Amino acid sequence: MNKEIMEVGRDKIAAIVKAWANAKKLVVFTGAGMSTESGLPDFRSARGLWKVGPESLATMAALRQQPDEFYFFYQWRIAKLWDVAPNQGHQALAALQQKGNMVIITQNVDGLHQRANAENVVELHGSLRTIRCLNCYAVYDSRELLPQYSTWEEDYRQGNYCYGDECLCSQCGGLLRPDVVLFGENLPDKAWEEAVKHSRNADFYVVLGSSLVVSPANYLPQLALQNGAKLLIINQEPTPLDSSATWVINSSIGSVLSAIKDKMFS
Ligand SMILES: [Zn+2]
């Protein structure tokens, strides 16, 4: 048992495992903190790289008006994404899913749950694993969007970058876009409806790596609470729902989930 788990306490982990094992309808909600331990660089902190703010790049207007900036931004993010692997937390969660009925609702677009072989993943903000054509809606693996020469990042830094044919649909020549929700776009209807339905029916709700401040993260767990669900929050920082939670753990998601998994399978 490692230091972090010692601090959380054996009794607390045992109580959580008992409730987890007895849950009829388990829903796990994950935010950015879930992927931190994978070492995915935060694009907001890539200082000096972006000529304009990332928030103004993640829009359809940027795709139309500043396509070089838009495509470089997403190519950079997609390249970094495929460079990292699911972490201990993703792996433990996927293993725990084998124990029974679990739906994962995620705000992350990194696809790391699926790459850890998790199933029943509802992606509220879409996915960077795929891209699609604006014209014919053909869908491709997002790695197809990456330039086929090695100097593209350096070219961007030098101010010589132009987007190329990799950003065009090979079937119709239309512009490709990432399969994520851009600023100003609505959440995908189907994913949202699924998230609400599952949250409403949950009897055990687990929040991982979300500060629960921004909508819709601050809404879905409350649906579960209204249903009388037990709430477990694992997050580095306090959240507004801590006082409603059965258990709050301010510690590493990977360590805690691994401890839960080990006890569940022992
Ligand atoms: Zn097309």
mmCIF file with all atom_site columns, N, CA and C and ligand atoms in Angstrom, residues 132-138 140 168-176, ligand 1:
data_model
loop_
_atom_site.group_PDB
_atom_site.id
_atom_site.type_symbol
_atom_site.label_atom_id
_atom_site.label_alt_id
_atom_site.label_comp_id
_atom_site.label_asym_id
_atom_site.label_entity_id
_atom_site.label_seq_id
_atom_site.pdbx_PDB_ins_code
_atom_site.Cartn_x
_atom_site.Cartn_y
_atom_site.Cartn_z
_atom_site.occupancy
_atom_site.B_iso_or_equiv
_atom_site.pdbx_formal_charge
_atom_site.auth_seq_id
_atom_site.auth_comp_id
_atom_site.auth_asym_id
_atom_site.auth_atom_id
_atom_site.pdbx_PDB_model_num
ATOM   1  N  N  . ARG A 1 132 ? -13.647 14.661 -39.311 1.00 0.00 ? 132 ARG A N  1
ATOM   2  C  CA . ARG A 1 132 ? -14.678 14.405 -40.312 1.00 0.00 ? 132 ARG A CA 1
ATOM   3  C  C  . ARG A 1 132 ? -14.716 15.517 -41.352 1.00 0.00 ? 132 ARG A C  1
ATOM   4  N  N  . CYS A 1 133 ? -15.299 15.183 -42.505 1.00 0.00 ? 133 CYS A N  1
ATOM   5  C  CA . CYS A 1 133 ? -15.364 16.114 -43.631 1.00 0.00 ? 133 CYS A CA 1
ATOM   6  C  C  . CYS A 1 133 ? -16.558 17.038 -43.456 1.00 0.00 ? 133 CYS A C  1
ATOM   7  N  N  . LEU A 1 134 ? -16.303 18.328 -43.651 1.00 0.00 ? 134 LEU A N  1
ATOM   8  C  CA . LEU A 1 134 ? -17.393 19.311 -43.536 1.00 0.00 ? 134 LEU A CA 1
ATOM   9  C  C  . LEU A 1 134 ? -18.391 19.160 -44.668 1.00 0.00 ? 134 LEU A C  1
ATOM   10 N  N  . ASN A 1 135 ? -17.954 18.575 -45.763 1.00 0.00 ? 135 ASN A N  1
ATOM   11 C  CA . ASN A 1 135 ? -18.782 18.503 -46.958 1.00 0.00 ? 135 ASN A CA 1
ATOM   12 C  C  . ASN A 1 135 ? -19.565 17.194 -47.063 1.00 0.00 ? 135 ASN A C  1
ATOM   13 N  N  . CYS A 1 136 ? -18.873 16.055 -46.931 1.00 0.00 ? 136 CYS A N  1
ATOM   14 C  CA . CYS A 1 136 ? -19.551 14.756 -47.139 1.00 0.00 ? 136 CYS A CA 1
ATOM   15 C  C  . CYS A 1 136 ? -19.665 13.948 -45.849 1.00 0.00 ? 136 CYS A C  1
ATOM   16 N  N  . TYR A 1 137 ? -19.141 14.476 -44.743 1.00 0.00 ? 137 TYR A N  1
ATOM   17 C  CA . TYR A 1 137 ? -19.244 13.856 -43.411 1.00 0.00 ? 137 TYR A CA 1
ATOM   18 C  C  . TYR A 1 137 ? -18.467 12.557 -43.261 1.00 0.00 ? 137 TYR A C  1
ATOM   19 N  N  . ALA A 1 138 ? -17.606 12.240 -44.232 1.00 0.00 ? 138 ALA A N  1
ATOM   20 C  CA . ALA A 1 138 ? -16.746 11.052 -44.072 1.00 0.00 ? 138 ALA A CA 1
ATOM   21 C  C  . ALA A 1 138 ? -15.902 11.228 -42.815 1.00 0.00 ? 138 ALA A C  1
ATOM   22 N  N  . TYR A 1 140 ? -12.547 9.982  -40.475 1.00 0.00 ? 140 TYR A N  1
ATOM   23 C  CA . TYR A 1 140 ? -11.211 9.385  -40.576 1.00 0.00 ? 140 TYR A CA 1
ATOM   24 C  C  . TYR A 1 140 ? -10.545 9.358  -39.199 1.00 0.00 ? 140 TYR A C  1
ATOM   25 N  N  . LEU A 1 168 ? -7.589  17.999 -46.261 1.00 0.00 ? 168 LEU A N  1
ATOM   26 C  CA . LEU A 1 168 ? -8.705  17.875 -47.202 1.00 0.00 ? 168 LEU A CA 1
ATOM   27 C  C  . LEU A 1 168 ? -9.170  16.426 -47.286 1.00 0.00 ? 168 LEU A C  1
ATOM   28 N  N  . CYS A 1 169 ? -10.471 16.270 -47.441 1.00 0.00 ? 169 CYS A N  1
ATOM   29 C  CA . CYS A 1 169 ? -11.076 14.937 -47.544 1.00 0.00 ? 169 CYS A CA 1
ATOM   30 C  C  . CYS A 1 169 ? -10.558 14.229 -48.798 1.00 0.00 ? 169 CYS A C  1
ATOM   31 N  N  . SER A 1 170 ? -10.107 12.963 -48.627 1.00 0.00 ? 170 SER A N  1
ATOM   32 C  CA . SER A 1 170 ? -9.569  12.244 -49.786 1.00 0.00 ? 170 SER A CA 1
ATOM   33 C  C  . SER A 1 170 ? -10.684 11.776 -50.719 1.00 0.00 ? 170 SER A C  1
ATOM   34 N  N  . GLN A 1 171 ? -11.939 11.849 -50.239 1.00 0.00 ? 171 GLN A N  1
ATOM   35 C  CA . GLN A 1 171 ? -13.039 11.418 -51.105 1.00 0.00 ? 171 GLN A CA 1
ATOM   36 C  C  . GLN A 1 171 ? -13.641 12.566 -51.900 1.00 0.00 ? 171 GLN A C  1
ATOM   37 N  N  . CYS A 1 172 ? -13.725 13.766 -51.317 1.00 0.00 ? 172 CYS A N  1
ATOM   38 C  CA . CYS A 1 172 ? -14.419 14.855 -52.012 1.00 0.00 ? 172 CYS A CA 1
ATOM   39 C  C  . CYS A 1 172 ? -13.643 16.168 -52.018 1.00 0.00 ? 172 CYS A C  1
ATOM   40 N  N  . GLY A 1 173 ? -12.511 16.231 -51.331 1.00 0.00 ? 173 GLY A N  1
ATOM   41 C  CA . GLY A 1 173 ? -11.724 17.470 -51.327 1.00 0.00 ? 173 GLY A CA 1
ATOM   42 C  C  . GLY A 1 173 ? -12.215 18.517 -50.341 1.00 0.00 ? 173 GLY A C  1
ATOM   43 N  N  . GLY A 1 174 ? -13.263 18.192 -49.582 1.00 0.00 ? 174 GLY A N  1
ATOM   44 C  CA . GLY A 1 174 ? -13.789 19.133 -48.580 1.00 0.00 ? 174 GLY A CA 1
ATOM   45 C  C  . GLY A 1 174 ? -12.817 19.321 -47.426 1.00 0.00 ? 174 GLY A C  1
ATOM   46 N  N  . LEU A 1 175 ? -13.010 20.393 -46.675 1.00 0.00 ? 175 LEU A N  1
ATOM   47 C  CA . LEU A 1 175 ? -12.161 20.633 -45.505 1.00 0.00 ? 175 LEU A CA 1
ATOM   48 C  C  . LEU A 1 175 ? -12.511 19.630 -44.396 1.00 0.00 ? 175 LEU A C  1
ATOM   49 N  N  . LEU A 1 176 ? -11.493 19.169 -43.701 1.00 0.00 ? 176 LEU A N  1
ATOM   50 C  CA . LEU A 1 176 ? -11.704 18.273 -42.564 1.00 0.00 ? 176 LEU A CA 1
ATOM   51 C  C  . LEU A 1 176 ? -11.742 19.089 -41.281 1.00 0.00 ? 176 LEU A C  1
HETATM 52 ZN ZN . ZN  B 2 .   ? -15.577 14.688 -47.995 1.00 0.00 ? 1   ZN  B ZN 1
#
